[in-house]
GROMACS .gro file of C-alpha atoms in nm:
model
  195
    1UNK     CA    1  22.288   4.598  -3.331
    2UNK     CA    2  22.288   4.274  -3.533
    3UNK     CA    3  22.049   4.173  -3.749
    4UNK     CA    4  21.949   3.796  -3.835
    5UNK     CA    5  21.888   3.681  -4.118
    6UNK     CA    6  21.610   3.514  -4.252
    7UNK     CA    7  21.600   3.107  -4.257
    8UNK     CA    8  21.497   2.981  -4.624
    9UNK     CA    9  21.172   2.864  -4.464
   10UNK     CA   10  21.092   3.208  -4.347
   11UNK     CA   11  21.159   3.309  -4.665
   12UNK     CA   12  20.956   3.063  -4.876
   13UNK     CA   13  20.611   3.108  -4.575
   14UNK     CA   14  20.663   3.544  -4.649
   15UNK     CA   15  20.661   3.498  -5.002
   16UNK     CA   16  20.322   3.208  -4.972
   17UNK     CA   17  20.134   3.451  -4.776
   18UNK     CA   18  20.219   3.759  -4.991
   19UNK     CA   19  20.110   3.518  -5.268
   20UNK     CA   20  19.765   3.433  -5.080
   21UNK     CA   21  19.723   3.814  -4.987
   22UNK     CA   22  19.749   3.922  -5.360
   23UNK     CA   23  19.495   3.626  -5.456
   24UNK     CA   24  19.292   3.691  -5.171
   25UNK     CA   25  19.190   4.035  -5.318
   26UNK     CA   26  19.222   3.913  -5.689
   27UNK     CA   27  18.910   3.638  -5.581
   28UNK     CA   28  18.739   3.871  -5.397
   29UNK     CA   29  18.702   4.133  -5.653
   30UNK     CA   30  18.646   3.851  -5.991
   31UNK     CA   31  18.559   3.531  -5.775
   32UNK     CA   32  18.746   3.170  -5.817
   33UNK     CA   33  18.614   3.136  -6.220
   34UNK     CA   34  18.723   3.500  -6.317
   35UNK     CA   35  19.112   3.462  -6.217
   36UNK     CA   36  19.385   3.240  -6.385
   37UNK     CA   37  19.720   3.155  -6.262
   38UNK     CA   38  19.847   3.377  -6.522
   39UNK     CA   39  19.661   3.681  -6.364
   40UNK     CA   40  19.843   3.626  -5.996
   41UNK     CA   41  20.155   3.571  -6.139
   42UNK     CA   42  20.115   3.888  -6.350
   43UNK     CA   43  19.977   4.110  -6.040
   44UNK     CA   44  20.259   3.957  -5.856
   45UNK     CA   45  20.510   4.053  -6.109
   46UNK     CA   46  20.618   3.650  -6.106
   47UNK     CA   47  20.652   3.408  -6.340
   48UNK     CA   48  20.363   3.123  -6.385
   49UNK     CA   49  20.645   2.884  -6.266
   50UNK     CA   50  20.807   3.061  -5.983
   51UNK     CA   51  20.408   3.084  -5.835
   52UNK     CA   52  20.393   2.664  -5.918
   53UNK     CA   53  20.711   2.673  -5.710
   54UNK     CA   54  20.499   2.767  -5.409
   55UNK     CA   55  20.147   2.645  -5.528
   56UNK     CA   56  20.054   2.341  -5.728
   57UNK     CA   57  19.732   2.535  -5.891
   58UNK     CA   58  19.465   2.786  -5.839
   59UNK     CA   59  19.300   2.557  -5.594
   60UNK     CA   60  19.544   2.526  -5.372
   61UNK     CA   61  19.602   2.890  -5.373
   62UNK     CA   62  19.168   2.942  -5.339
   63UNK     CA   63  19.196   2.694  -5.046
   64UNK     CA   64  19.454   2.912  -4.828
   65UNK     CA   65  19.250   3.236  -4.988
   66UNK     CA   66  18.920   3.042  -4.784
   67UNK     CA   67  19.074   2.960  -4.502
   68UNK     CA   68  19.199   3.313  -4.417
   69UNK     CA   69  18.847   3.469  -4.476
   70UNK     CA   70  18.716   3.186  -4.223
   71UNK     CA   71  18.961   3.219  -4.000
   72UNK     CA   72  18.823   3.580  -3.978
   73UNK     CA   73  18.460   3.513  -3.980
   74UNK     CA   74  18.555   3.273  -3.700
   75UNK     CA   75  18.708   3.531  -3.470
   76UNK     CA   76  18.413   3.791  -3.588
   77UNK     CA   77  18.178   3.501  -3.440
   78UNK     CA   78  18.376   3.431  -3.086
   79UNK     CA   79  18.369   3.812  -3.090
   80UNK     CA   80  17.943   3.731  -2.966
   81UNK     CA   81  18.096   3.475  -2.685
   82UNK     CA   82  18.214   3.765  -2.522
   83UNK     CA   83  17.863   3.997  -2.473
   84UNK     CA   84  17.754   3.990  -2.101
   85UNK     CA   85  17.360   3.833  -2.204
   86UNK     CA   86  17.244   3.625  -2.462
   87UNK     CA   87  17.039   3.871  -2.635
   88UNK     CA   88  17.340   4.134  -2.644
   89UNK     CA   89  17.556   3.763  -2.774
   90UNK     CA   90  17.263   3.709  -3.050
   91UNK     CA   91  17.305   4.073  -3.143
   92UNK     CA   92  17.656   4.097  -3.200
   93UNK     CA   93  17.675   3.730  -3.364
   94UNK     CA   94  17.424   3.876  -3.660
   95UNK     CA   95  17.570   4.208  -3.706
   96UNK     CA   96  17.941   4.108  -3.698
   97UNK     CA   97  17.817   3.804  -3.969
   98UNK     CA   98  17.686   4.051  -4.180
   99UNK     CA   99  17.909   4.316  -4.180
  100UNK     CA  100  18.190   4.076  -4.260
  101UNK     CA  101  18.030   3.921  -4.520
  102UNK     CA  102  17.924   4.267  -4.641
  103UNK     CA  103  18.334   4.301  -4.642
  104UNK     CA  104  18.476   4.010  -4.782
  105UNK     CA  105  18.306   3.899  -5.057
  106UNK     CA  106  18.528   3.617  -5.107
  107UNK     CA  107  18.250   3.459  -4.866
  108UNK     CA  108  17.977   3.540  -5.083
  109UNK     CA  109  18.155   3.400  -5.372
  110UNK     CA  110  18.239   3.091  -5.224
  111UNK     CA  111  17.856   3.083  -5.075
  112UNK     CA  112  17.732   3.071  -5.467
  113UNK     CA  113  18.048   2.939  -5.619
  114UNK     CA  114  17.918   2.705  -5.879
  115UNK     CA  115  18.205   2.449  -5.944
  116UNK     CA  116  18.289   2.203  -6.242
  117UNK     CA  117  18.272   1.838  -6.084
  118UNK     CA  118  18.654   1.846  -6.095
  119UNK     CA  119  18.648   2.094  -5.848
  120UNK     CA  120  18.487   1.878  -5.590
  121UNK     CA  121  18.805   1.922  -5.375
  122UNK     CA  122  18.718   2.283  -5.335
  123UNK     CA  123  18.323   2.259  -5.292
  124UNK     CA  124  18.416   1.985  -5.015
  125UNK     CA  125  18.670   2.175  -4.821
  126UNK     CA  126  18.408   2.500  -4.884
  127UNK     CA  127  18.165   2.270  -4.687
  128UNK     CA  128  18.383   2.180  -4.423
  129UNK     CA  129  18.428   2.521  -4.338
  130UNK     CA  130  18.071   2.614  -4.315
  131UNK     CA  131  18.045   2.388  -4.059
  132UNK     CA  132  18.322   2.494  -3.839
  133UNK     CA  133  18.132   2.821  -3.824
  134UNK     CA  134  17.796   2.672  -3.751
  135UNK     CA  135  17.971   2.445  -3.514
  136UNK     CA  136  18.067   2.817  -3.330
  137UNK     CA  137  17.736   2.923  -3.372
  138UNK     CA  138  17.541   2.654  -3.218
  139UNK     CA  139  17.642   2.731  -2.876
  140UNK     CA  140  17.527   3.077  -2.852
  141UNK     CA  141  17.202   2.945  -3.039
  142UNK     CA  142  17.174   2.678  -2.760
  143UNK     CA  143  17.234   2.916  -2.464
  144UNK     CA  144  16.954   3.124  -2.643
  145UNK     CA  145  16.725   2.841  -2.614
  146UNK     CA  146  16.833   2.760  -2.265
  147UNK     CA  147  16.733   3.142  -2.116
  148UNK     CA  148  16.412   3.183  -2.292
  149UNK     CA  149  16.296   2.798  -2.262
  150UNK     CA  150  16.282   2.660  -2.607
  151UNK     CA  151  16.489   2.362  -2.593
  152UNK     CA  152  16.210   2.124  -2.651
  153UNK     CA  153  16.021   2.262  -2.991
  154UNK     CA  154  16.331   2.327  -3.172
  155UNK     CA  155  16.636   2.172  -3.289
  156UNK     CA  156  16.908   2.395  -3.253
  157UNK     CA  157  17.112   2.309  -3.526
  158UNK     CA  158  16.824   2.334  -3.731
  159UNK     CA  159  16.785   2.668  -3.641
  160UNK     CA  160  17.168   2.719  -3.647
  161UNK     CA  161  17.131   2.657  -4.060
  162UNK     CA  162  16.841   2.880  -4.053
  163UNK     CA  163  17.043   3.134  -3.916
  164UNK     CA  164  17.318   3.116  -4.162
  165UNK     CA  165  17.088   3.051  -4.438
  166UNK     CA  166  16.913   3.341  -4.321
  167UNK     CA  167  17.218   3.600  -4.310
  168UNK     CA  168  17.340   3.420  -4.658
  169UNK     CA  169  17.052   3.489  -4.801
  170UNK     CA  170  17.076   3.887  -4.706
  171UNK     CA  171  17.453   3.940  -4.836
  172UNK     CA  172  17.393   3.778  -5.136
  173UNK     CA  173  17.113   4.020  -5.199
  174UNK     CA  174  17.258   4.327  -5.084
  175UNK     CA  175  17.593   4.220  -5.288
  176UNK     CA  176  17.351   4.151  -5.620
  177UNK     CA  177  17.163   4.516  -5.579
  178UNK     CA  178  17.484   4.675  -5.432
  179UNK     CA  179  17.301   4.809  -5.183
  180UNK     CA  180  17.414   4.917  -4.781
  181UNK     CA  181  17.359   4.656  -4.503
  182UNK     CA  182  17.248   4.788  -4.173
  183UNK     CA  183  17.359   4.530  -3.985
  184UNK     CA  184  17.214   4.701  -3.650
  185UNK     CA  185  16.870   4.730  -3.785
  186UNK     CA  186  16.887   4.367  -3.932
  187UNK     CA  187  16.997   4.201  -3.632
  188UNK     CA  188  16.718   4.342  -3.442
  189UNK     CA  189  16.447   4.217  -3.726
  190UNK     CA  190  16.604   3.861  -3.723
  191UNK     CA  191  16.604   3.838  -3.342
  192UNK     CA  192  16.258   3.959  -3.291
  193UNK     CA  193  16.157   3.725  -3.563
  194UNK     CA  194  16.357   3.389  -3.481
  195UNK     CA  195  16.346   3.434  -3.094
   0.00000   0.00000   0.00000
């Protein structure tokens, strides 16, 4: 059987994503502020230069870290899109939300991240993916409105940032006291109380 080798490119994306892996738990566990170049390239058993080879800073690196975990919470959210009725979609929407934020805590990190203004690079691209996941959200918020008849008192993306704000506002609590989420129970209280 032959093998084939591996093109230089290969080579160079392997070694990026083992980088972002490594980070990825390294942010999760002391957030953006509490790790240093010098810490991945240590954990990675790497020089500081052979990780600039691949990286030009701890931004760039946070950046790929954030877009995995939203990639994530994205398919966690088009997980809902596939329930049979809205209410079952509204259900699963809350408790997958929470129990991946309950997860990764790089998304409660970079919820409260609290930047220097010479990190406005990564508090921008931070909001830009907030909105790709309230721009998945919307729809199932809208269909909500649509079966129970609410389309006229309130504005769905309104209530789409409630939402988030709402479930945001629960994992940063739970993560402060350390404390269990039951996402079951909580998605129940949230729709009885928003719809």
């Amino acid at each position: 059987m032959k093998t084939i080798a591996k093109q230089p490119e290969d080579v160079i994306q392997d070694t990026k994503k083992y980088i972002v892996d490594t980070a990825r738990q390294f942010f999760s566990e002391y957030s953006y502020l509490g790790v240093s170049m010098s810490d991945i390239a240590k954990k990675l058993d790497i020089t500081k230069a052979a990780l600039y080879y691949h990286f030009t800073g701890k931004a760039e690196i946070y950046e790929k870290v954030l877009d995995e975990v939203f990639d994530d919470l994205s398919l966690a959210i088009t997980e809902a899109m596939n329930e049979t009725t809205i209410d079952k979609k509204l259900h699963k929407l809350i408790k997958n939300y929470l129990e991946f934020g309950f997860r990764e805590k790089n998304l409660i990190k970079s919820i409260v991240l609290k930047l220097s203004p010479a990190d406005r690079q990564i508090t921008k691209h931070i909001t830009q993916l907030r909105e790709r996941v309230a721009d998945l959200i919307q729809p199932i918020i809208e269909e909500a409105f649509a079966s129970k008849k609410l389309t006229g008192k309130v504005d769905s993306q309104l209530l789409t940032s409630m939402l988030t704000g709402m479930m945001d506002g629960l994992l940063l609590e739970y993560s402060f006291l350390n404390k269990k989420i039951n996402s079951a129970k909580i998605s129940d209280q949230i729709i009885a109380a928003l719809f």
